[in-house]
Amino acid sequence: MSETTFTPRVFSGIQPTGNLHLGNYLGAMKRFVDMQNADFETVYCMVDLHAITAWQDPKDLMKSTRELCAGFIAAGIDPEKSILINQSQVPEHAQLGWIFNCVARMGWMQRMTQFKDKAGKNAQNASLGLFAYPALMAADILIYHATHVPVGEDQKQHLELTRDIATKFNHDYGVDFFPITEPVIEGAATRVMSFRDGSKKMSKSDPSDASRINMTDDADTIAKKIRKAKTDPEGLPSEAEGLEERPEARNLVNIYAALNDQSVDQVLADMGGKQFSEFKPMLAELAVSKLAPISTEMARLMDNQDEIDRILARGSQRAREITAPILRKTYDIVGMVPPVQL
Ligand code: TYM
């Protein structure tokens, strides 16, 4: 463990690929807002460099990046309180990413389950970037000396790798320079599951749109998707143990709890004994009441793209006040000759 005391600082990121969904909102964004309002400096990022590890149409990528920025603000991220950036405007992420490519070991990277899932059967044809991605993710975090990283459950292995990279760098160069970051995987909805299959996580890449709630879905679509969500014939139990072996039921209760800022036990104390025919409309109403204002605000912000672009430019200016000195110090540690005044 590191001896140095680091400023409590949060970093997290979301890929600007396609629509934001309920899993991103409950597992990540809503938690980002909570941490912004606690005692942390907070940096939130649209990770556009990560997005191109799989093919992205350039126009779509630009639109998704601005839309994600609008989503952050609509969900409650205040660009004055938090630093809001797109990754490519802060070049130190990619520069530290290269150093970490030289610290991370092939064997570590080969164990990354997300690479295996994403590359699928055709791994030979996956981009080199997709393989190296977790080292860039470590750089995203450590270029800020971030101490806490709120994410959903699926990012846990990448955060363990981030700790391994920091530890190896510190050890190899005999320094106590990078913090050993804490993953923050908390709340009732760290793994929101598909509405069609309770064993798969809700994801942007699922071909079935009915499997997820998109942040841009209208009230009718949200209600219909919840009504059609797969469940089992039993009613709701009064205690959490009653949800074991019932992944679909558990998923809907978790979502209700997270949306309503309650624990699963509190929800079941109120709802135990209800049938899904009664619970689903209540969940739909709650979801619409929380999500509709966000999607309306997102649409309003998207009408003023110049303002979004200004927010990102300002964010990168503030970010670089942190990242440039950390990169310079890293280069010094590694032995890169610094530029002199000419
Ligand atoms: P991404 O873009 O896939 O997802 C963004 C965030 O949403 C969470 N998430 C979920 N949470 C609960 N249930 C789900 N079904 C669900 N689906 C997604 C993810 O856990 C994540 O927190 N590698 C990251 C982006 C990244 C990053 C970083 C994150 C790049 N650099 C540095 C933290 C720190 C990713 O692809 O997330």
PDB file of C-alpha atoms and ligand atoms in Angstrom, residues 11-17 21-29 32 47 50 87 114 118 133 136-138 140-141 149-155 158-159 189-193 201-204, ligand 1:
ATOM      1  CA  PHE A  11     -12.371   9.689 -12.004  1.00  0.00           C
ATOM      2  CA  SER A  12     -14.754   7.712 -14.153  1.00  0.00           C
ATOM      3  CA  GLY A  13     -15.658   7.388 -17.811  1.00  0.00           C
ATOM      4  CA  ILE A  14     -18.342   6.203 -20.188  1.00  0.00           C
ATOM      5  CA  GLN A  15     -17.935   5.232 -23.842  1.00  0.00           C
ATOM      6  CA  PRO A  16     -19.780   7.463 -26.298  1.00  0.00           C
ATOM      7  CA  THR A  17     -21.045   4.564 -28.360  1.00  0.00           C
ATOM      8  CA  HIS A  21     -29.119   2.897 -21.068  1.00  0.00           C
ATOM      9  CA  LEU A  22     -30.537   2.324 -17.609  1.00  0.00           C
ATOM     10  CA  GLY A  23     -27.503   0.199 -16.612  1.00  0.00           C
ATOM     11  CA  ASN A  24     -25.148   3.104 -17.390  1.00  0.00           C
ATOM     12  CA  TYR A  25     -27.395   5.477 -15.499  1.00  0.00           C
ATOM     13  CA  LEU A  26     -27.893   3.433 -12.323  1.00  0.00           C
ATOM     14  CA  GLY A  27     -24.505   1.652 -12.278  1.00  0.00           C
ATOM     15  CA  ALA A  28     -22.466   4.733 -13.120  1.00  0.00           C
ATOM     16  CA  MET A  29     -23.949   8.150 -13.808  1.00  0.00           C
ATOM     17  CA  PHE A  32     -21.170  10.020 -10.261  1.00  0.00           C
ATOM     18  CA  VAL A  47     -13.860   8.107 -23.485  1.00  0.00           C
ATOM     19  CA  HIS A  50     -11.741   3.893 -26.168  1.00  0.00           C
ATOM     20  CA  GLN A  87     -10.651  12.024 -23.500  1.00  0.00           C
ATOM     21  CA  GLN A 114     -14.047  -8.219 -21.441  1.00  0.00           C
ATOM     22  CA  LYS A 118     -15.876  -8.335 -27.095  1.00  0.00           C
ATOM     23  CA  TYR A 133      -7.641  -0.872 -23.876  1.00  0.00           C
ATOM     24  CA  LEU A 136      -5.332   3.114 -21.420  1.00  0.00           C
ATOM     25  CA  MET A 137      -8.135   2.847 -18.867  1.00  0.00           C
ATOM     26  CA  ALA A 138      -5.514   2.621 -16.107  1.00  0.00           C
ATOM     27  CA  ASP A 140      -7.255   7.576 -17.616  1.00  0.00           C
ATOM     28  CA  ILE A 141      -7.460   7.055 -13.878  1.00  0.00           C
ATOM     29  CA  VAL A 149     -13.414   5.081  -9.283  1.00  0.00           C
ATOM     30  CA  PRO A 150     -17.190   4.526  -9.310  1.00  0.00           C
ATOM     31  CA  VAL A 151     -18.179   1.877 -11.881  1.00  0.00           C
ATOM     32  CA  GLY A 152     -20.587  -0.998 -12.464  1.00  0.00           C
ATOM     33  CA  GLU A 153     -19.613  -4.556 -11.601  1.00  0.00           C
ATOM     34  CA  ASP A 154     -18.418  -5.346 -15.149  1.00  0.00           C
ATOM     35  CA  GLN A 155     -15.399  -3.016 -14.768  1.00  0.00           C
ATOM     36  CA  HIS A 158     -10.085  -3.589 -15.207  1.00  0.00           C
ATOM     37  CA  LEU A 159      -9.753  -1.776 -11.886  1.00  0.00           C
ATOM     38  CA  ALA A 189     -27.831  -1.645  -9.250  1.00  0.00           C
ATOM     39  CA  THR A 190     -24.175  -2.432  -9.856  1.00  0.00           C
ATOM     40  CA  ARG A 191     -25.240  -5.007 -12.456  1.00  0.00           C
ATOM     41  CA  VAL A 192     -28.510  -4.205 -14.201  1.00  0.00           C
ATOM     42  CA  MET A 193     -29.609  -7.228 -16.208  1.00  0.00           C
ATOM     43  CA  LYS A 201     -26.210  -7.739 -18.328  1.00  0.00           C
ATOM     44  CA  MET A 202     -28.167  -4.893 -19.892  1.00  0.00           C
ATOM     45  CA  SER A 203     -25.974  -3.626 -22.714  1.00  0.00           C
ATOM     46  CA  LYS A 204     -25.868  -1.277 -25.691  1.00  0.00           C
TER      47      LYS A 204
HETATM   48  P1  TYM B   1     -19.030   1.492 -20.459  1.00  0.00           P
HETATM   49  O1  TYM B   1     -19.098   2.661 -21.381  1.00  0.00           O
HETATM   50  O2  TYM B   1     -19.238   0.131 -21.027  1.00  0.00           O
HETATM   51  O3  TYM B   1     -20.041   1.695 -19.275  1.00  0.00           O
HETATM   52  C1  TYM B   1     -20.059   2.897 -18.528  1.00  0.00           C
HETATM   53  C2  TYM B   1     -20.383   2.608 -17.078  1.00  0.00           C
HETATM   54  O4  TYM B   1     -21.665   1.960 -16.992  1.00  0.00           O
HETATM   55  C3  TYM B   1     -21.549   0.781 -16.216  1.00  0.00           C
HETATM   56  N1  TYM B   1     -22.491  -0.229 -16.742  1.00  0.00           N
HETATM   57  C4  TYM B   1     -23.370  -0.879 -15.984  1.00  0.00           C
HETATM   58  N2  TYM B   1     -23.648  -0.806 -14.667  1.00  0.00           N
HETATM   59  C5  TYM B   1     -24.631  -1.604 -14.206  1.00  0.00           C
HETATM   60  N3  TYM B   1     -25.338  -2.464 -14.998  1.00  0.00           N
HETATM   61  C6  TYM B   1     -25.092  -2.560 -16.323  1.00  0.00           C
HETATM   62  N4  TYM B   1     -25.795  -3.386 -17.084  1.00  0.00           N
HETATM   63  C7  TYM B   1     -24.060  -1.751 -16.870  1.00  0.00           C
HETATM   64  N5  TYM B   1     -23.573  -1.579 -18.120  1.00  0.00           N
HETATM   65  C8  TYM B   1     -22.603  -0.647 -18.024  1.00  0.00           C
HETATM   66  C9  TYM B   1     -20.102   0.324 -16.412  1.00  0.00           C
HETATM   67  O5  TYM B   1     -19.676  -0.517 -15.367  1.00  0.00           O
HETATM   68  C10 TYM B   1     -19.378   1.648 -16.410  1.00  0.00           C
HETATM   69  O6  TYM B   1     -19.129   2.090 -15.092  1.00  0.00           O
HETATM   70  N6  TYM B   1     -14.117   0.780 -19.697  1.00  0.00           N
HETATM   71  C11 TYM B   1     -15.257   1.599 -19.349  1.00  0.00           C
HETATM   72  C12 TYM B   1     -15.041   3.091 -19.617  1.00  0.00           C
HETATM   73  C13 TYM B   1     -13.799   3.648 -19.032  1.00  0.00           C
HETATM   74  C14 TYM B   1     -13.548   3.924 -17.653  1.00  0.00           C
HETATM   75  C15 TYM B   1     -12.253   4.483 -17.607  1.00  0.00           C
HETATM   76  C16 TYM B   1     -14.319   3.732 -16.498  1.00  0.00           C
HETATM   77  C17 TYM B   1     -12.686   4.026 -19.718  1.00  0.00           C
HETATM   78  N7  TYM B   1     -11.760   4.531 -18.861  1.00  0.00           N
HETATM   79  C18 TYM B   1     -11.677   4.867 -16.368  1.00  0.00           C
HETATM   80  C19 TYM B   1     -13.735   4.139 -15.271  1.00  0.00           C
HETATM   81  C20 TYM B   1     -12.456   4.680 -15.234  1.00  0.00           C
HETATM   82  C21 TYM B   1     -16.454   1.154 -20.189  1.00  0.00           C
HETATM   83  O7  TYM B   1     -16.314   0.627 -21.274  1.00  0.00           O
HETATM   84  O8  TYM B   1     -17.656   1.526 -19.646  1.00  0.00           O
END
